[in-house]
Coordinates of C-alpha atoms (C1' of nucleotides) in Angstrom, one line a residue:
Chain A
X4 CA 10.9 22.6 -24.2
X5 CA 10.1 23.4 -20.6
X6 CA 10.5 26.8 -19.2
X7 CA 11.3 27.2 -15.4
X8 CA 10.6 30.9 -15.5
X9 CA 7.0 30.3 -17.0
X10 CA 4.1 30.9 -14.6
X11 CA 2.7 27.4 -15.1
X12 CA 4.4 24.5 -13.1
X13 CA 6.9 22.4 -14.9
X14 CA 4.9 19.4 -14.3
X15 CA 2.0 21.0 -15.9
X16 CA 3.9 22.1 -19.0
X17 CA 5.3 18.7 -19.4
X18 CA 1.6 17.2 -19.3
X19 CA 0.7 19.5 -22.1
X20 CA 3.7 18.6 -24.0
X21 CA 2.9 14.9 -23.7
X22 CA -0.8 15.4 -24.4
X23 CA 0.1 17.2 -27.7
X24 CA 2.3 14.2 -28.9
X25 CA -0.6 11.9 -28.2
X26 CA -3.2 14.2 -29.9
X27 CA -1.0 14.8 -33.0
X28 CA -0.7 11.0 -33.4
X29 CA 3.2 11.0 -32.9
X30 CA 2.4 8.6 -30.2
X31 CA -0.3 6.1 -30.7
X32 CA -2.5 3.9 -28.4
X33 CA -0.3 1.0 -27.1
X34 CA 3.0 2.9 -27.6
X35 CA 5.4 3.0 -24.7
X36 CA 6.2 6.6 -23.8
X37 CA 9.6 7.6 -22.3
X38 CA 10.4 6.4 -18.8
X39 CA 10.3 8.7 -15.8
X40 CA 14.1 8.6 -15.7
X41 CA 14.4 9.2 -19.5
X42 CA 12.1 12.3 -19.2
X43 CA 13.8 13.6 -16.2
X44 CA 17.0 13.5 -18.2
X45 CA 15.7 14.8 -21.6
X46 CA 13.9 17.8 -20.1
X47 CA 16.5 18.5 -17.2
X48 CA 13.8 18.1 -14.4
X49 CA 13.8 15.7 -11.4
X50 CA 12.1 12.3 -11.7
X51 CA 9.4 13.2 -9.2
X52 CA 8.5 16.1 -11.5
X53 CA 8.2 13.8 -14.5
X54 CA 6.3 11.3 -12.3
X55 CA 3.7 13.8 -11.4
X56 CA 3.1 14.6 -15.1
X57 CA 2.8 10.9 -15.9
X58 CA 0.6 10.0 -12.7
X59 CA -2.0 12.8 -13.6
X60 CA -2.3 11.7 -17.2
X61 CA -2.8 8.1 -16.1
X62 CA -5.5 9.3 -13.6
X63 CA -7.1 11.1 -16.6
X64 CA -7.1 7.9 -18.5
X65 CA -4.7 9.2 -21.3
X66 CA -1.8 6.9 -20.0
X67 CA -1.7 3.4 -18.6
X68 CA 1.1 2.6 -16.1
X69 CA 2.4 -0.9 -15.8
X70 CA 5.0 -1.6 -13.0
X71 CA 8.0 -3.3 -14.3
X72 CA 7.2 -2.6 -17.8
X73 CA 6.6 1.0 -18.7
X74 CA 4.1 3.8 -19.3
X75 CA 2.0 3.3 -22.3
X76 CA -0.6 5.4 -24.3
X77 CA -4.1 4.2 -23.3
X78 CA -6.6 3.4 -25.8
X79 CA -9.1 6.2 -26.7
X80 CA -11.7 6.8 -24.0
X81 CA -15.2 5.7 -24.6
X82 CA -17.7 8.5 -23.6
X83 CA -19.6 7.9 -20.3
X84 CA -22.9 6.4 -20.9
X85 CA -25.2 5.2 -18.4
X86 CA -23.8 6.6 -15.2
X87 CA -24.5 10.1 -16.2
X88 CA -28.2 11.3 -16.1
X89 CA -29.0 13.0 -19.3
X90 CA -32.1 13.3 -21.5
X91 CA -32.3 12.3 -25.3
X92 CA -31.1 15.7 -26.5
X93 CA -28.0 15.7 -24.3
X94 CA -27.4 12.2 -25.2
X95 CA -27.7 12.6 -28.9
X96 CA -25.5 15.6 -28.9
X97 CA -22.8 13.5 -27.3
X98 CA -23.0 11.0 -29.8
X99 CA -22.4 13.8 -32.3
X100 CA -25.9 13.7 -33.8
X101 CA -28.6 16.4 -34.3
X102 CA -31.4 15.7 -31.9
X103 CA -35.0 16.5 -33.0
X104 CA -38.6 15.8 -31.7
X105 CA -42.0 15.6 -33.1
X106 CA -44.7 16.0 -30.5
X107 CA -47.5 13.3 -31.0
X108 CA -49.6 14.0 -27.9
X109 CA -49.5 16.7 -25.1
X110 CA -52.3 16.4 -22.7
X111 CA -53.7 16.6 -19.1
X112 CA -54.7 13.0 -18.2
X113 CA -55.7 10.7 -15.5
X114 CA -52.3 8.8 -14.8
X115 CA -52.1 5.2 -15.8
X116 CA -51.4 2.8 -13.0
X117 CA -47.7 2.3 -13.6
X118 CA -47.2 6.1 -13.8
X119 CA -49.3 6.5 -10.6
X120 CA -47.2 4.0 -8.6
X121 CA -43.8 5.4 -10.0
X122 CA -44.6 9.0 -9.1
X123 CA -46.7 8.4 -6.0
X124 CA -49.6 10.2 -7.3
X125 CA -52.6 10.8 -4.9
X126 CA -56.0 9.9 -6.4
X127 CA -58.0 12.5 -8.2
X128 CA -54.7 14.3 -9.5
X129 CA -54.0 14.7 -13.0
X130 CA -50.7 14.5 -14.9
X131 CA -49.2 15.7 -18.1
X132 CA -48.5 13.3 -20.7
X133 CA -46.0 14.1 -23.3
X134 CA -45.5 11.6 -26.3
X135 CA -42.8 12.5 -28.7
X136 CA -41.1 10.8 -31.6
X137 CA -37.5 11.4 -31.2
X138 CA -35.3 12.0 -34.1
X139 CA -31.5 11.8 -34.8
X140 CA -30.2 13.1 -38.0
X141 CA -33.7 13.4 -39.3
X142 CA -34.2 9.8 -38.7
X143 CA -36.7 8.3 -36.2
X144 CA -34.8 6.7 -33.3
X145 CA -37.3 6.4 -30.4
X146 CA -40.8 6.7 -29.1
X147 CA -40.9 8.6 -25.9
X148 CA -43.8 8.6 -23.5
X149 CA -43.1 10.8 -20.4
X150 CA -45.5 11.1 -17.5
X151 CA -45.0 14.4 -15.6
X152 CA -46.3 15.4 -12.1
X153 CA -45.3 18.4 -9.9
X154 CA -46.9 21.6 -8.7
X155 CA -48.0 23.6 -11.7
X156 CA -47.4 20.7 -14.1
X157 CA -50.3 22.0 -16.2
X158 CA -48.4 25.0 -17.4
X159 CA -46.4 22.5 -19.5
X160 CA -49.1 22.2 -21.9
X161 CA -48.2 25.5 -23.7
X162 CA -44.7 24.8 -24.0
X163 CA -42.8 24.0 -27.2
X164 CA -41.3 20.4 -26.7
X165 CA -40.3 20.2 -30.4
X166 CA -37.6 22.8 -30.3
X167 CA -36.6 22.5 -26.7
X168 CA -35.4 19.8 -24.5
X169 CA -37.6 18.6 -21.7
X170 CA -34.9 18.9 -19.1
X171 CA -34.0 22.2 -20.3
X172 CA -37.6 23.8 -20.0
X173 CA -38.0 22.0 -16.5
X174 CA -34.5 23.5 -15.3
X175 CA -35.1 26.9 -16.7
X176 CA -38.7 27.7 -16.1
X177 CA -39.7 25.2 -13.1
X178 CA -36.4 25.2 -11.3
X179 CA -36.9 21.3 -11.5
X180 CA -33.5 19.8 -11.8
X181 CA -32.9 15.9 -12.2
X182 CA -30.8 14.7 -9.5
X183 CA -31.1 10.9 -9.6
X184 CA -32.8 8.4 -11.8
X185 CA -33.5 4.7 -11.9
X186 CA -34.1 3.0 -15.3
X187 CA -34.8 -0.5 -16.4
X188 CA -33.7 -1.6 -19.8
X189 CA -35.1 -4.5 -21.6
X190 CA -35.7 -5.9 -25.1
X191 CA -39.0 -6.6 -26.8
X192 CA -40.7 -6.7 -30.2
X193 CA -42.3 -3.5 -31.6
X194 CA -46.0 -3.0 -31.5
X195 CA -47.8 -2.1 -34.6
X196 CA -47.9 1.7 -33.5
X197 CA -44.1 1.7 -32.9
X198 CA -43.5 -0.1 -36.1
X199 CA -45.2 2.7 -38.1
X200 CA -43.8 5.7 -36.2
X201 CA -40.1 4.3 -36.1
X202 CA -40.5 3.1 -39.8
X203 CA -39.3 -0.3 -39.0
X204 CA -40.3 -3.7 -40.2
X205 CA -42.8 -6.0 -38.5
X206 CA -41.3 -8.1 -35.9
X207 CA -38.3 -5.9 -35.5
X208 CA -36.6 -5.8 -31.9
X209 CA -36.7 -2.5 -29.7
X210 CA -34.9 -1.5 -26.6
X211 CA -37.4 -0.5 -23.9
X212 CA -36.4 1.8 -21.2
X213 CA -38.6 2.8 -18.2
X214 CA -37.2 5.7 -16.2
X215 CA -38.2 7.2 -12.9
X216 CA -36.4 10.7 -12.4
X217 CA -36.0 12.4 -8.9
X218 CA -35.4 15.8 -7.9
X219 CA -32.8 17.2 -5.4
X220 CA -35.2 16.2 -2.7
X221 CA -35.8 12.9 -3.7
X222 CA -39.2 13.5 -5.1
X223 CA -40.2 11.7 -8.2
X224 CA -41.4 13.9 -11.0
X225 CA -41.1 12.1 -14.4
X226 CA -41.8 8.6 -15.4
X227 CA -40.8 7.9 -19.0
X228 CA -41.3 4.8 -21.2
X229 CA -39.1 4.8 -24.3
X230 CA -38.9 2.5 -27.3
X231 CA -35.5 2.8 -29.2
X232 CA -34.8 1.2 -32.5
X233 CA -32.4 -1.6 -31.9
X234 CA -30.8 -1.1 -35.1
X235 CA -29.7 2.4 -34.3
X236 CA -29.2 2.6 -30.6
X237 CA -27.3 1.0 -27.9
X238 CA -27.1 1.8 -24.3
X239 CA -23.3 2.3 -22.9
X240 CA -22.6 1.8 -19.3
X241 CA -19.4 2.2 -17.3
X242 CA -19.3 0.1 -14.2
X243 CA -16.8 0.1 -11.4
X244 CA -16.1 -2.3 -8.6
X245 CA -16.9 -1.6 -4.9
Chain B
X1 CA 0.8 3.6 14.6
X2 CA 2.6 3.0 11.4
X3 CA 4.9 0.1 11.0
X4 CA 7.8 0.5 8.5
X5 CA 8.2 -3.5 8.4
X6 CA 4.5 -4.0 7.6
X7 CA 4.1 -5.3 4.0
X8 CA 1.6 -2.4 3.2
X9 CA 3.1 0.9 2.2
X10 CA 3.3 3.5 4.8
X11 CA 1.2 6.2 3.0
X12 CA -1.4 3.4 2.6
X13 CA -1.4 2.7 6.5
X14 CA -1.8 6.4 7.0
X15 CA -4.8 6.6 4.8
X16 CA -6.5 3.6 6.5
X17 CA -5.7 5.3 9.8
X18 CA -7.2 8.7 8.7
X19 CA -10.2 7.1 7.1
X20 CA -10.7 5.3 10.5
X21 CA -10.9 8.6 12.4
X22 CA -13.5 10.0 10.0
X23 CA -15.5 6.9 10.0
X24 CA -15.5 6.6 13.7
X25 CA -16.8 10.2 13.9
X26 CA -13.6 11.5 15.8
X27 CA -13.3 13.9 12.9
X28 CA -16.5 15.4 11.4
X29 CA -17.1 17.2 8.1
X30 CA -15.7 20.6 7.9
X31 CA -13.1 19.8 10.4
X32 CA -9.5 20.5 9.7
X33 CA -7.1 17.6 9.7
X34 CA -3.5 17.9 10.9
X35 CA -1.3 19.5 8.5
X36 CA 1.2 17.6 6.3
X37 CA 4.1 18.8 8.5
X38 CA 2.3 17.8 11.8
X39 CA 1.5 14.3 10.3
X40 CA 5.1 13.7 9.2
X41 CA 6.4 14.7 12.7
X42 CA 3.7 12.7 14.4
X43 CA 4.0 9.6 12.7
X44 CA 7.8 9.9 11.9
X45 CA 7.4 9.9 8.1
X46 CA 8.5 12.4 5.5
X47 CA 6.2 15.1 4.5
X48 CA 5.9 13.7 0.9
X49 CA 4.6 10.5 2.3
X50 CA 2.1 12.2 4.5
X51 CA 1.3 14.3 1.5
X52 CA 0.6 11.1 -0.9
X53 CA -1.9 10.0 1.9
X54 CA -3.7 13.1 2.0
X55 CA -3.7 13.7 -1.7
X56 CA -5.3 10.2 -2.5
X57 CA -8.1 10.7 0.2
X58 CA -8.8 14.1 -1.4
X59 CA -9.0 12.6 -4.9
X60 CA -11.4 9.8 -3.4
X61 CA -13.5 12.8 -2.2
X62 CA -13.0 12.1 1.5
X63 CA -10.8 15.2 2.3
X64 CA -10.7 18.7 0.8
X65 CA -7.6 20.6 0.3
X66 CA -7.4 24.3 0.4
X67 CA -4.0 26.0 -0.3
X68 CA -2.9 28.4 2.4
X69 CA -5.5 27.2 4.7
X70 CA -5.4 23.5 5.4
X71 CA -6.9 20.1 4.7
X72 CA -10.6 19.4 5.7
X73 CA -12.8 16.6 6.1
X74 CA -15.3 16.7 3.1
X75 CA -18.9 17.0 3.5
X76 CA -20.5 13.5 2.8
X77 CA -21.2 12.9 -1.1
X78 CA -24.6 13.3 -2.3
X79 CA -24.4 11.1 -5.5
X80 CA -22.7 7.8 -5.6
X81 CA -25.4 5.6 -7.0
X82 CA -22.9 3.9 -9.4
X83 CA -23.7 0.8 -11.2
X84 CA -22.0 -1.8 -9.4
X85 CA -19.7 -4.3 -11.3
X86 CA -20.8 -7.8 -11.0
X87 CA -20.9 -11.1 -12.8
X88 CA -23.8 -13.2 -13.5
X89 CA -23.5 -15.1 -10.4
X90 CA -23.7 -12.2 -8.0
X91 CA -26.2 -10.6 -10.0
X92 CA -28.6 -13.5 -10.0
X93 CA -28.0 -13.9 -6.1
X94 CA -28.8 -10.3 -5.7
X95 CA -32.1 -11.0 -7.5
X96 CA -32.8 -13.8 -5.4
X97 CA -32.3 -16.5 -7.8
X98 CA -30.1 -19.6 -7.6
X99 CA -27.3 -19.1 -10.4
X100 CA -26.1 -22.1 -12.6
X101 CA -24.0 -22.7 -15.4
X102 CA -23.6 -25.2 -18.3
X103 CA -20.1 -25.1 -20.0
X104 CA -20.6 -25.4 -23.7
X105 CA -17.2 -24.9 -24.9
X106 CA -13.8 -24.1 -23.2
X107 CA -10.8 -24.0 -25.4
X108 CA -7.7 -22.0 -26.2
X109 CA -8.2 -20.4 -29.6
X110 CA -7.0 -17.6 -31.9
X111 CA -9.0 -14.7 -30.9
X112 CA -11.8 -13.3 -33.1
X113 CA -11.3 -9.7 -34.5
X114 CA -13.6 -7.9 -31.9
X115 CA -12.0 -9.8 -28.9
X116 CA -8.5 -9.1 -30.2
X117 CA -9.4 -5.1 -30.5
X118 CA -11.0 -5.1 -27.3
X119 CA -8.4 -6.8 -25.2
X120 CA -5.5 -5.4 -27.1
X121 CA -4.1 -8.7 -27.9
X122 CA -0.7 -9.0 -29.9
X123 CA -0.6 -11.2 -32.9
X124 CA 0.2 -14.9 -32.4
X125 CA -1.1 -14.8 -29.0
X126 CA -4.0 -17.1 -28.1
X127 CA -6.9 -16.6 -25.6
X128 CA -9.4 -18.7 -23.6
X129 CA -12.8 -19.0 -24.9
X130 CA -15.4 -19.8 -22.4
X131 CA -18.9 -20.5 -23.6
X132 CA -21.6 -21.2 -21.1
X133 CA -25.3 -21.3 -20.8
X134 CA -26.4 -19.3 -17.8
X135 CA -29.3 -20.6 -15.6
X136 CA -31.4 -19.0 -13.0
X137 CA -33.7 -21.3 -10.9
X138 CA -32.8 -24.1 -13.4
X139 CA -34.2 -22.1 -16.3
X140 CA -31.9 -21.0 -19.0
X141 CA -31.6 -17.1 -19.0
X142 CA -28.6 -16.3 -21.1
X143 CA -25.7 -17.4 -23.3
X144 CA -22.5 -16.1 -22.2
X145 CA -19.3 -15.9 -24.4
X146 CA -16.2 -15.0 -22.7
X147 CA -12.8 -14.1 -24.1
X148 CA -10.0 -14.1 -21.6
X149 CA -6.5 -12.9 -22.0
X150 CA -3.8 -12.5 -19.5
X151 CA -0.4 -14.2 -18.4
X152 CA -1.1 -17.8 -17.7
X153 CA -4.6 -17.6 -18.9
X154 CA -4.3 -21.3 -20.3
X155 CA -4.5 -22.5 -16.8
X156 CA -8.2 -21.7 -17.1
X157 CA -8.6 -24.7 -19.2
X158 CA -8.7 -27.2 -16.1
X159 CA -11.0 -25.1 -14.0
X160 CA -14.6 -26.1 -13.2
X161 CA -16.8 -23.2 -14.5
X162 CA -20.1 -24.9 -13.8
X163 CA -19.9 -24.8 -10.0
X164 CA -17.7 -21.7 -9.7
X165 CA -18.1 -18.2 -10.7
X166 CA -15.6 -16.8 -13.2
X167 CA -14.8 -13.7 -11.2
X168 CA -14.4 -15.9 -8.1
X169 CA -11.7 -18.0 -9.9
X170 CA -10.1 -15.1 -11.4
X171 CA -9.8 -13.3 -8.1
X172 CA -8.9 -16.3 -5.8
X173 CA -6.5 -18.2 -8.0
X174 CA -5.0 -15.6 -10.4
X175 CA -5.3 -12.2 -8.3
X176 CA -7.2 -10.7 -11.1
X177 CA -9.9 -8.6 -9.8
X178 CA -12.3 -6.6 -11.9
X179 CA -11.9 -2.8 -11.3
X180 CA -14.0 -1.3 -14.1
X181 CA -15.9 -2.4 -17.0
X182 CA -17.5 -0.9 -20.1
X183 CA -20.6 -2.6 -21.5
X184 CA -22.9 -1.8 -24.4
X185 CA -26.6 -2.9 -24.3
X186 CA -28.7 -3.5 -27.2
X187 CA -31.6 -5.3 -28.6
X188 CA -31.8 -8.0 -31.3
X189 CA -33.7 -11.0 -32.4
X190 CA -32.3 -14.4 -31.4
X191 CA -30.1 -16.5 -33.6
X192 CA -31.1 -20.1 -34.5
X193 CA -28.4 -21.5 -32.1
X194 CA -29.8 -19.1 -29.2
X195 CA -33.2 -20.2 -29.8
X196 CA -32.3 -23.6 -29.2
X197 CA -30.1 -23.3 -26.3
X198 CA -32.3 -20.6 -24.4
X199 CA -35.5 -22.7 -25.4
X200 CA -37.3 -19.5 -26.8
X201 CA -39.6 -19.2 -29.8
X202 CA -38.1 -18.3 -33.3
X203 CA -37.9 -14.5 -33.6
X204 CA -38.0 -13.8 -29.9
X205 CA -36.0 -10.7 -28.9
X206 CA -32.8 -11.0 -26.8
X207 CA -31.0 -8.4 -24.9
X208 CA -27.3 -8.3 -26.2
X209 CA -24.5 -7.1 -23.9
X210 CA -21.0 -6.7 -24.8
X211 CA -18.6 -6.0 -22.0
X212 CA -14.8 -5.3 -21.6
X213 CA -13.6 -5.7 -18.1
X214 CA -10.3 -4.1 -16.8
X215 CA -8.0 -4.7 -13.9
X216 CA -6.9 -2.4 -11.3
X217 CA -4.1 -1.2 -13.6
X218 CA -6.5 -0.4 -16.5
X219 CA -5.6 -3.6 -18.4
X220 CA -8.4 -5.3 -20.1
X221 CA -8.7 -9.1 -19.5
X222 CA -12.1 -10.1 -20.4
X223 CA -14.4 -9.4 -23.4
X224 CA -17.8 -11.1 -22.9
X225 CA -20.6 -11.2 -25.3
X226 CA -23.9 -12.2 -23.7
X227 CA -27.6 -12.8 -25.0
X228 CA -30.2 -12.7 -22.5
X229 CA -33.8 -13.8 -22.7
X230 CA -35.8 -10.6 -23.0
X231 CA -38.9 -12.2 -21.3
X232 CA -36.7 -13.1 -18.1
X233 CA -34.2 -10.4 -17.9
X234 CA -33.9 -6.6 -17.6
X235 CA -30.8 -4.4 -16.8
X236 CA -31.5 -1.8 -14.0
X237 CA -29.3 1.2 -13.9
X238 CA -29.1 4.0 -11.3
X239 CA -27.9 7.4 -12.7
X240 CA -26.9 10.5 -11.1
X241 CA -26.4 14.0 -12.2
X242 CA -23.2 15.8 -12.6
Chain C
dT20 C1' 17.1 -27.3 -26.9
dC21 C1' 15.9 -26.2 -22.5
dG22 C1' 16.1 -23.8 -18.1
dC23 C1' 18.6 -20.9 -15.1
dT24 C1' 20.8 -16.6 -13.8
dA25 C1' 22.7 -12.3 -14.3
dT26 C1' 21.5 -7.8 -15.7
dA27 C1' 19.3 -3.7 -16.9
dC28 C1' 15.3 -1.8 -17.2
dT29 C1' 10.4 -0.1 -15.2
dG30 C1' 7.3 2.1 -11.9
dG31 C1' 6.4 2.3 -6.5
dT32 C1' 7.8 3.8 -2.3
dA33 C1' 10.4 6.8 0.8
dT34 C1' 13.5 10.3 2.7
dA35 C1' 15.1 15.2 3.5
dG36 C1' 15.4 19.5 2.1
dA37 C1' 14.0 23.9 -0.4
dC38 C1' 11.4 27.8 -2.2
dC39 C1' 6.6 29.6 -3.7
dA40 C1' 1.9 31.7 -3.3
dC41 C1' -1.7 32.2 -0.5
dT42 C1' -4.3 32.8 4.1
dG43 C1' -5.4 34.9 8.4
dA44 C1' -4.2 37.0 12.5
dA45 C1' -1.7 40.1 15.1
dC46 C1' 0.2 44.6 14.9
dC47 C1' 0.9 49.4 13.9
dA48 C1' 0.5 54.0 12.0
dC49 C1' -2.9 57.1 10.3
Chain D
dG1 C1' -12.0 52.3 12.9
dT2 C1' -9.2 52.0 8.7
dG3 C1' -5.6 50.5 5.9
dG4 C1' -1.1 48.7 5.5
dT5 C1' 2.8 45.5 6.9
dT6 C1' 4.7 41.5 9.2
dC7 C1' 4.8 36.8 10.0
dA8 C1' 3.7 32.1 10.9
dG9 C1' 1.4 28.4 8.9
dT10 C1' -0.7 25.8 4.8
dG11 C1' -0.6 23.3 0.5
dG12 C1' 2.0 23.4 -4.1
dT13 C1' 6.1 22.6 -6.5
dC14 C1' 10.7 20.9 -7.3
dT15 C1' 15.3 18.7 -6.5
dA16 C1' 18.3 14.7 -5.5
dT17 C1' 18.9 10.4 -3.9
dA18 C1' 17.9 5.7 -2.5
dC19 C1' 15.9 1.0 -2.3
dC20 C1' 12.3 -2.3 -3.5
dA21 C1' 9.7 -5.6 -6.5
dG22 C1' 8.3 -6.9 -11.0
dT23 C1' 9.5 -7.7 -16.2
dA24 C1' 12.3 -8.6 -20.1
dT25 C1' 16.1 -10.3 -22.3
dA26 C1' 20.7 -12.0 -23.4
dG27 C1' 23.7 -15.4 -22.7
dC28 C1' 25.5 -19.1 -20.2
dG29 C1' 25.7 -24.1 -19.1
dA30 C1' 23.8 -28.7 -19.0

DNA sequence: TCGCTATACTGGTATAGACCACTGAACCAC
DNA sequence: GTGGTTCAGTGGTCTATACCAGTATAGCGA
């Protein structure tokens, strides 16, 4: 029941109550929830108060309102995918998998052409190349080749990239936080090298991802090419109009 | 001024009016906008109506509300690199290519399981299946299989989908505008059927895309599976932090 | 059987009034 | 000056009521 003397607003108490009904499974996706008028009568509150609770739950994506029909429990929300900028580690955690990494190569090199162009690197400058086999639940998922370029990038050569997320190290030790990224996603057949490292059959498909990451001032600092096992990984994207 | 007889709701008219003040630069970021009570007196509307306009603009990130102080014009947003929701036609035009389509199948059918689940279709209801070979510059690019379900969907059977965009027809004739979509992008090898239609070699990779599209009320109305030629197409996404 | 209409719902919009907690400034006593 | 009180103004919450357009259905009439 709702309590007028409780410090929390009535509409907020009602929200929690409705949320609980859905979380407990008493109301299932697609079910109609009581109408605004029913709720106002049942809990002795005004229609506008019931309305505010329903409206906010609808904005949160928990309910779905249909004029003339009623208010319904929405289908379970799928996690945000593409629009949020995350690295492999955070990505895997969000999918409920334990992320891992095996460093294959970590070196200061002359940048390849694509990286030089993407990161706008002047001639004679070197970059750090970090190649890692990415694991989830102990299984190889992707081969990640990162090209990094910023002031003092050579300090990265002594970091431990097997037990730490790249973005975590960049953020905590170098005050370099990714603000924006552009990525291109394509399909391809695996190369011989990828075939061996990812333990997939010859001629198996892979998802290729090329990503350029920018800091808060719009400076590109990371260009990463990844090859994901197609049988273990899909990109998820949420699009919106306008 | 606001017009009670105008078909658009008063709070909506007020929103547009306030938006205009901000867009024109009359009100700058950080400025305080008139209080709810001032607006209700000035435009001869109730406080709740003014409140709804202010609340929605705050949700959109255009205004910032501070209890006890007032409502202010928000600082311009930094992010907003959201992926835009478009169909194949608009997508190809944006890439500077001439889009085309060849209808392979257009029929009223029992929905397959995946479509039934995605579109929340009750038993015994039929849907429209539209299978098209999509072209760009005369060359086959993708095989698109759309499942459509909404009130009056059977009228789609007489539409011309070779010379008109699906979203254009839905929007203009059925007042159905896509507001949100969730898509999953993966890689795979082409099937025999795709191989023939897309004119690619056996064992060639394809990009697979499964998309569920929702209208402004959050109702799913389209579930589309597409297979893109990997040698002709890449998805591009812009990500932002936070 | 088919199509229409009346009816009872729904959420959306709108009004008018009320009290609350909080902010900030003016004021006052020390 | 400093610390308190008062007070007007703000957004937040809440009640009660009203009408609208859209939806679903039961029942009637041809």
